């Protein structure tokens, strides 16, 4: 029988798979001797079983009773005991934090009798006891019984009639309990369950089930969290932040998660319970003020924070409660942070001697680096500031104001940039937050839902801009000075300073990009941190990084960004625009003479193109791929041309008729699988030869050039042999040395790689084509057609065009690497599909032992960093 329940004294921080993040860290804090209220964790394994079977697994109830009995013994009171009740909270806690996405129920164990026992425990504080009871019914009704939370909120608002929460008396809450019970009766047809054990059991099941709530599913997809992990459930004895002004609850960070600065950061709310802070319902006070309210608790909190940071060797975030002057730790974890903070903190920890540079490189990600490369607002531009809130998540966002999630999604789908403006956000706003460029709220602190979620997504967010009066109903907000911003009006928000501007503020490049472009490191702390981490990543990585570039300008940028060569120069891209006509002439040529003429026109252009690139790369390797034009991209559209000729009737020109006949002959139903790449090279005499001559001439013109000639779409060694022989002759005649290799982008090439390597000096994996052909779906069409449904169904967690599908396409890559190297041990190996710039795929490339990845110039720094991280973290089954 699996062990489904772990006491907090039994777990530790490394058991996140089983106990979830929250449970594992509660156990770790318990073991560190910190003041954690006693409790236990029900495992993710139990959740997975519940979700699969629709019922709690056998044995769980018995284990649950045993652990509860032990907890009751320890606390000296029984769950819901009428004169002196033990109350517990039931909280979700998955391996990866999903803020606010799943459910929590507090105060379990209260009923009409134990509420009086609670009042007694609290020194006769009736108000507190009835408030706790009504909160239980409210959370239970919403979470466990699925009742619309508005019904409870409205009842509370009616009762308050303009008063604040703090004005409500015990009798008010007692009345509210009755109202809430009536809501439950009306909505479910049953009474609120008075039996504490039944409450507990139902709450556990509801938390398990909340793993599959729509917003949790959406969040996981966005954050690429696997769908099958399940959540753990933490059952923890209750401590109360809402039993008077000497109590309260708060959230703290050991450093500023926005900037990385060391110091005291957090929010505190007096006389409040758990969720009030995170939900941003009441405005909080800065944590520093706790020092004046309760110096003893504050000092202890500071000591604990230091201990936690030294123990975890990282920024921690913390939830705590003060119950009548006594501090309790409710949660800690390695905290989410902005991209800039991640880099700064990593080097600060190195300087403090807590981690080494190797570890610092693993503490940041390519995605974070990419975020730092986004532009920011132009400091010199004229701006009309209308409010300043908290700088919750950095970046510069410009867009049209929208006031609800649905509208944000709608306008974003129509291609508009939008800023979602809310009084406060809640988990139901998630879809709108994903769709928006930025998020602006008028209430809530840096730890409010909006702030936490936006930071996690790397989305610009300003929160708690209290000067703004936001009215979602009227779809507008007002700012001081009578400024009114209605839905659709342009605003700009600066997540680094917290400022809100009217209209569109121009943006400028980021200093990190300027650094990559060659600007000196200077005094900018962030740039200095990026520089140190990148230098170390470069020192430890085994993978080389090249760029996909087809022009001298791109090649030069790629070099500045640190590319050590070009992994893919697509020559068909040289024939877009005006030059497209020349390829058209060539493919449609009626006879040898016409073809020769077209080739003669192309050759000098190609020579000049290659010369420019070879110059820019100055002796670094340049892989030139011979032309691979999917014909539909280069020939006139068949349907359009047919219509034109048909409409012209007898007046149609001879040229048009001939063109139509040729296009008809070459028309393909599925052009991505048609006359492309090497196939075209073998069918149109002289085409590849012209390109090889141009490469040879350009290489001669730029001494030191290391040209590599790459043949596309090869599926059989015979194809490659034909081209190779011709190319070898041309190169020998020109007296130029160049390696000749092939792309591996047709499954058959991967499966016969041992043979193909006999004729290839290098392989470069064209994983765009390899993905479409391995899956049998067209890269041009499917993403829009049905990928969203496939993602929803969990067929894959992320598009295989974005992240390499290790099991399928990756297997083909592995076969080709192993068999290719068996034939030719010094075979060069790289990747030039889009996956070459994707972090997870780069780790895969490292593992299978490729020599380099090649990606777009702007992704080069990301690839360098991820290659370094891969060297430090991957299994590294280097095949050499
Ligand atoms: C590929 O197929 O992965 C590739 C790089 O070639 P292209 O995208 O030009 O087809
Ligand atoms: Mg391809």
Coordinates of C-alpha atoms in Angstrom, one line a residue, residues 173-550:
X173 CA -21.3 37.9 11.2
X174 CA -23.7 35.6 13.0
X175 CA -26.5 36.8 10.8
X176 CA -24.3 36.4 7.7
X177 CA -23.7 32.7 8.7
X178 CA -27.4 32.1 8.5
X179 CA -27.6 33.9 5.1
X180 CA -24.8 31.9 3.8
X181 CA -26.3 28.6 5.0
X182 CA -29.5 29.6 3.2
X183 CA -27.5 30.2 0.0
X184 CA -26.1 26.7 0.3
X185 CA -29.4 25.1 1.0
X186 CA -31.0 26.9 -2.0
X187 CA -28.1 26.0 -4.3
X188 CA -27.5 22.4 -3.3
X189 CA -30.7 21.3 -1.8
X190 CA -28.8 20.2 1.3
X191 CA -27.6 21.7 4.6
X192 CA -24.1 22.9 5.1
X193 CA -22.3 19.8 6.5
X194 CA -21.8 20.2 10.2
X195 CA -19.7 17.1 10.6
X196 CA -16.0 18.2 10.7
X197 CA -14.7 15.0 9.3
X198 CA -17.1 15.2 6.4
X199 CA -16.0 18.8 5.8
X200 CA -12.4 17.6 5.7
X201 CA -13.0 14.8 3.4
X202 CA -15.0 16.9 0.9
X203 CA -12.4 19.6 1.0
X204 CA -9.6 17.2 0.2
X205 CA -11.6 15.8 -2.8
X206 CA -12.4 19.3 -4.0
X207 CA -8.7 20.4 -3.9
X208 CA -7.8 17.3 -5.9
X209 CA -10.5 18.0 -8.4
X210 CA -9.4 21.6 -8.8
X211 CA -6.3 20.4 -10.6
X212 CA -8.5 20.1 -13.6
X213 CA -10.4 23.4 -13.2
X214 CA -10.4 25.3 -16.5
X215 CA -8.2 28.2 -15.2
X216 CA -5.6 25.7 -13.8
X217 CA -5.5 23.9 -17.2
X218 CA -5.0 27.2 -19.0
X219 CA -2.3 28.3 -16.6
X220 CA -0.4 25.0 -17.0
X221 CA -0.5 25.3 -20.7
X222 CA 0.8 28.9 -20.6
X223 CA 3.6 28.0 -18.2
X224 CA 4.3 24.6 -19.9
X225 CA 3.6 22.7 -16.7
X226 CA 2.8 19.0 -17.5
X227 CA -0.9 18.2 -17.1
X228 CA -0.4 14.9 -15.3
X229 CA 1.4 15.8 -12.2
X230 CA -1.6 16.3 -9.9
X231 CA -1.5 18.4 -6.7
X232 CA -0.7 17.5 -3.1
X233 CA -3.0 18.6 -0.3
X234 CA -1.7 20.2 2.9
X235 CA -3.8 19.8 6.0
X236 CA -2.5 22.3 8.6
X237 CA -3.6 23.3 12.0
X238 CA -5.1 26.8 11.8
X239 CA -3.5 29.8 13.2
X240 CA -5.4 33.1 13.0
X241 CA -4.3 36.5 11.8
X242 CA -7.8 37.8 12.2
X243 CA -8.3 37.6 15.9
X244 CA -7.6 41.3 16.7
X245 CA -5.2 44.2 16.0
X246 CA -2.3 42.3 17.5
X247 CA -2.7 39.7 14.7
X248 CA -2.3 39.9 11.0
X249 CA -1.0 38.2 8.0
X250 CA 1.7 39.0 5.4
X251 CA 3.8 38.1 2.5
X252 CA 7.6 38.8 2.4
X253 CA 10.5 38.5 0.1
X254 CA 14.1 38.2 1.1
X255 CA 15.0 40.5 -1.8
X256 CA 13.0 42.7 -4.1
X257 CA 11.6 40.3 -6.7
X258 CA 11.3 43.2 -9.1
X259 CA 14.8 44.5 -9.1
X260 CA 16.8 42.1 -7.0
X261 CA 17.8 44.7 -4.5
X262 CA 18.5 43.3 -1.0
X263 CA 16.2 44.6 1.7
X264 CA 12.9 44.1 3.4
X265 CA 10.1 43.7 0.9
X266 CA 6.6 42.6 1.6
X267 CA 3.1 43.5 2.6
X268 CA 1.3 43.2 5.9
X269 CA -2.4 43.4 6.7
X270 CA -3.5 43.7 10.3
X271 CA -6.4 41.6 11.6
X272 CA -6.8 39.7 8.4
X273 CA -6.7 36.1 7.3
X274 CA -4.5 34.4 4.7
X275 CA -6.1 35.1 1.3
X276 CA -6.9 38.8 2.0
X277 CA -3.3 39.8 1.1
X278 CA -2.9 37.8 -2.0
X279 CA -6.3 38.7 -3.3
X280 CA -5.5 42.4 -3.1
X281 CA -8.9 43.0 -1.5
X282 CA -7.7 45.6 1.1
X283 CA -4.7 47.7 0.6
X284 CA -1.8 46.5 2.6
X285 CA 0.9 48.3 4.6
X286 CA 4.6 47.9 3.8
X287 CA 6.2 45.2 5.9
X288 CA 8.6 47.6 7.6
X289 CA 5.6 49.0 9.5
X290 CA 5.3 45.7 11.4
X291 CA 8.5 46.7 13.2
X292 CA 6.5 49.5 14.9
X293 CA 3.4 47.4 15.5
X294 CA 5.1 44.3 16.9
X295 CA 8.9 44.5 17.2
X296 CA 9.2 41.1 18.6
X297 CA 7.5 39.3 15.7
X298 CA 9.3 41.6 13.2
X299 CA 12.7 40.8 14.5
X300 CA 12.0 37.1 14.6
X301 CA 10.7 37.3 11.0
X302 CA 13.9 39.0 9.9
X303 CA 16.0 36.3 11.6
X304 CA 14.0 33.6 9.9
X305 CA 14.2 35.3 6.5
X306 CA 18.0 35.4 6.8
X307 CA 18.1 31.8 7.8
X308 CA 15.9 30.7 4.9
X309 CA 17.9 32.6 2.4
X310 CA 21.1 31.1 3.6
X311 CA 19.6 27.7 3.6
X312 CA 18.0 27.8 0.2
X313 CA 20.8 30.0 -1.1
X314 CA 18.3 32.0 -3.1
X315 CA 15.5 34.5 -2.9
X316 CA 12.7 33.1 -0.9
X317 CA 9.1 34.3 -0.6
X318 CA 7.2 33.7 2.6
X319 CA 3.7 33.8 3.9
X320 CA 3.3 34.3 7.6
X321 CA 0.7 35.0 10.2
X322 CA 1.0 36.7 13.5
X323 CA -1.5 35.3 16.0
X324 CA -1.8 37.5 19.0
X325 CA 1.9 38.4 18.9
X326 CA 3.1 35.0 17.9
X327 CA 4.7 34.5 14.5
X328 CA 3.9 31.5 12.4
X329 CA 5.4 30.5 9.0
X330 CA 2.7 29.3 6.6
X331 CA 4.8 28.9 3.5
X332 CA 8.1 29.5 1.8
X333 CA 9.5 28.8 -1.6
X334 CA 12.2 29.9 -3.9
X335 CA 10.4 33.0 -5.1
X336 CA 9.4 34.0 -8.6
X337 CA 11.3 37.1 -9.8
X338 CA 11.6 39.3 -12.8
X339 CA 14.2 38.5 -15.5
X340 CA 16.4 41.5 -14.4
X341 CA 16.2 40.4 -10.7
X342 CA 17.2 36.8 -11.7
X343 CA 20.4 38.0 -13.2
X344 CA 21.2 40.5 -10.5
X345 CA 20.4 38.0 -7.7
X346 CA 22.5 35.3 -9.3
X347 CA 25.7 37.4 -9.3
X348 CA 24.9 38.9 -5.8
X349 CA 24.8 35.4 -4.4
X350 CA 28.1 34.6 -6.1
X351 CA 29.6 37.7 -4.5
X352 CA 28.2 36.7 -1.1
X353 CA 29.9 33.3 -1.5
X354 CA 26.6 31.4 -1.4
X355 CA 26.8 29.9 -4.9
X356 CA 29.5 29.6 -7.6
X357 CA 29.4 30.9 -11.1
X358 CA 28.4 27.5 -12.5
X359 CA 25.3 27.6 -10.3
X360 CA 24.7 31.2 -11.2
X361 CA 24.4 30.2 -14.9
X362 CA 21.8 27.6 -14.0
X363 CA 19.8 30.1 -12.0
X364 CA 18.8 32.2 -15.1
X365 CA 17.1 31.1 -18.3
X366 CA 17.3 31.9 -21.9
X367 CA 13.7 33.1 -21.7
X368 CA 14.6 35.6 -19.0
X369 CA 17.5 36.8 -21.1
X370 CA 15.1 37.2 -24.1
X371 CA 12.9 39.4 -21.9
X372 CA 15.8 41.7 -21.1
X373 CA 16.3 42.2 -24.7
X374 CA 12.9 43.8 -25.1
X375 CA 12.8 47.6 -25.8
X376 CA 11.8 50.1 -23.0
X377 CA 10.3 53.6 -23.0
X378 CA 12.3 56.4 -24.4
X379 CA 13.5 58.5 -21.4
X380 CA 13.7 61.6 -23.6
X381 CA 10.2 61.4 -25.1
X382 CA 7.4 63.7 -24.0
X383 CA 5.0 61.8 -21.8
X384 CA 1.8 62.7 -20.0
X385 CA 1.9 60.8 -16.7
X386 CA -1.5 60.2 -15.2
X387 CA -0.8 58.0 -12.3
X388 CA 2.0 56.0 -10.5
X389 CA 1.4 52.6 -9.1
X390 CA 3.7 49.8 -8.0
X391 CA 6.4 48.5 -10.4
X392 CA 5.1 45.0 -10.2
X393 CA 6.6 43.4 -13.4
X394 CA 9.0 45.4 -15.6
X395 CA 8.8 46.2 -19.3
X396 CA 7.2 48.8 -21.5
X397 CA 3.8 48.1 -22.7
X398 CA 1.6 50.2 -25.0
X399 CA -1.9 49.3 -25.9
X400 CA -5.6 50.0 -25.9
X401 CA -7.3 50.0 -22.5
X402 CA -9.7 47.2 -22.0
X403 CA -11.7 46.5 -18.8
X404 CA -12.5 42.8 -18.9
X405 CA -10.8 39.6 -19.8
X406 CA -13.2 38.7 -22.6
X407 CA -12.7 42.0 -24.4
X408 CA -8.9 41.6 -24.0
X409 CA -9.0 38.2 -25.7
X410 CA -11.3 39.5 -28.4
X411 CA -9.2 42.5 -29.4
X412 CA -5.9 40.7 -29.1
X413 CA -7.3 38.0 -31.5
X414 CA -8.1 40.9 -33.9
X415 CA -4.4 41.9 -33.7
X416 CA -4.7 44.8 -31.3
X417 CA -2.2 45.4 -28.5
X418 CA -4.2 45.8 -25.3
X419 CA -3.6 46.7 -21.7
X420 CA -6.0 45.0 -19.3
X421 CA -7.1 47.5 -16.7
X422 CA -8.9 46.1 -13.6
X423 CA -9.5 47.2 -10.0
X424 CA -7.8 44.0 -9.0
X425 CA -7.4 40.8 -10.9
X426 CA -8.5 37.3 -9.9
X427 CA -7.7 33.9 -11.3
X428 CA -10.7 34.3 -13.7
X429 CA -8.8 37.1 -15.5
X430 CA -6.1 34.7 -16.6
X431 CA -7.1 34.5 -20.3
X432 CA -7.2 38.3 -20.5
X433 CA -3.8 38.6 -18.8
X434 CA -2.3 36.2 -21.3
X435 CA -3.8 38.1 -24.3
X436 CA -2.8 41.5 -23.0
X437 CA 0.6 43.3 -23.5
X438 CA 0.4 44.6 -20.0
X439 CA -1.8 44.6 -16.9
X440 CA -2.8 47.7 -14.8
X441 CA -4.7 47.5 -11.5
X442 CA -5.8 50.2 -9.1
X443 CA -5.6 48.0 -6.0
X444 CA -3.4 45.4 -4.4
X445 CA 0.3 45.2 -3.6
X446 CA 3.3 43.7 -5.3
X447 CA 2.2 40.3 -4.0
X448 CA -1.4 40.6 -5.4
X449 CA -2.6 38.1 -7.9
X450 CA -2.0 40.4 -10.8
X451 CA 1.6 41.0 -9.8
X452 CA 2.5 37.5 -9.1
X453 CA 1.0 36.1 -12.2
X454 CA 2.3 38.8 -14.5
X455 CA 5.8 38.4 -13.2
X456 CA 5.6 34.7 -13.7
X457 CA 4.6 35.3 -17.4
X458 CA 7.2 38.0 -17.9
X459 CA 4.3 40.4 -18.7
X460 CA 4.6 44.1 -17.9
X461 CA 2.4 45.0 -14.8
X462 CA 1.7 48.1 -12.8
X463 CA -0.5 47.4 -9.8
X464 CA -2.1 49.4 -7.0
X465 CA -2.3 52.6 -8.9
X466 CA -4.7 54.0 -6.3
X467 CA -5.2 57.4 -8.0
X468 CA -7.2 55.6 -10.7
X469 CA -10.9 55.0 -10.3
X470 CA -11.6 52.0 -12.4
X471 CA -15.1 51.1 -13.5
X472 CA -15.4 47.9 -15.3
X473 CA -19.1 48.4 -15.7
X474 CA -18.7 51.7 -17.5
X475 CA -15.6 50.4 -19.3
X476 CA -13.4 53.4 -18.3
X477 CA -11.2 54.8 -15.7
X478 CA -10.6 58.3 -14.4
X479 CA -7.3 59.7 -13.3
X480 CA -6.6 62.9 -11.2
X481 CA -7.3 66.1 -13.1
X482 CA -10.4 64.8 -14.7
X483 CA -8.6 62.6 -17.2
X484 CA -11.0 59.9 -18.5
X485 CA -9.7 56.9 -20.4
X486 CA -12.4 54.8 -22.1
X487 CA -12.2 51.4 -23.6
X488 CA -10.0 51.5 -26.8
X489 CA -8.0 54.6 -25.7
X490 CA -4.2 54.2 -26.0
X491 CA -2.2 54.1 -22.8
X492 CA 1.4 53.2 -21.9
X493 CA 2.5 51.5 -18.7
X494 CA 6.1 51.2 -17.4
X495 CA 6.4 48.1 -15.2
X496 CA 9.9 49.2 -14.1
X497 CA 8.8 52.5 -12.6
X498 CA 5.1 51.9 -12.0
X499 CA 4.2 54.9 -14.2
X500 CA 1.0 55.1 -16.3
X501 CA 1.0 57.4 -19.3
X502 CA -1.8 58.7 -21.5
X503 CA -1.3 57.8 -25.2
X504 CA 1.5 56.0 -26.9
X505 CA 5.1 56.5 -25.6
X506 CA 7.9 55.6 -28.0
X507 CA 10.2 52.8 -27.0
X508 CA 14.0 52.4 -27.2
X509 CA 16.3 49.4 -27.3
X510 CA 17.3 47.7 -24.1
X511 CA 20.8 48.3 -22.7
X512 CA 21.3 44.6 -22.8
X513 CA 20.9 44.5 -26.5
X514 CA 23.3 47.5 -26.8
X515 CA 25.8 45.6 -24.8
X516 CA 25.5 42.6 -27.1
X517 CA 25.8 45.1 -30.0
X518 CA 29.2 46.0 -28.6
X519 CA 28.6 48.8 -26.1
X520 CA 30.9 48.7 -23.1
X521 CA 29.6 47.2 -19.8
X522 CA 29.9 50.5 -18.0
X523 CA 28.3 51.0 -14.6
X524 CA 24.9 49.5 -15.3
X525 CA 24.5 46.8 -12.7
X526 CA 22.2 44.7 -14.8
X527 CA 24.5 44.7 -17.9
X528 CA 27.4 43.8 -15.6
X529 CA 25.5 40.8 -14.3
X530 CA 24.5 39.7 -17.8
X531 CA 28.1 40.1 -18.9
X532 CA 29.5 37.9 -16.0
X533 CA 26.9 35.2 -16.6
X534 CA 27.3 35.1 -20.3
X535 CA 31.1 35.0 -20.1
X536 CA 30.8 32.0 -17.8
X537 CA 28.2 30.3 -20.0
X538 CA 30.5 30.7 -23.0
X539 CA 33.4 29.2 -21.0
X540 CA 31.5 26.1 -20.0
X541 CA 29.4 25.3 -23.0
X542 CA 30.4 22.5 -25.4
X543 CA 27.9 23.4 -28.1
X544 CA 29.0 26.1 -30.6
X545 CA 26.4 28.6 -31.6
X546 CA 25.9 29.7 -35.2
X547 CA 23.3 31.9 -36.8
X548 CA 20.8 31.5 -39.7
X549 CA 21.6 34.6 -41.8
X550 CA 21.1 35.3 -45.5

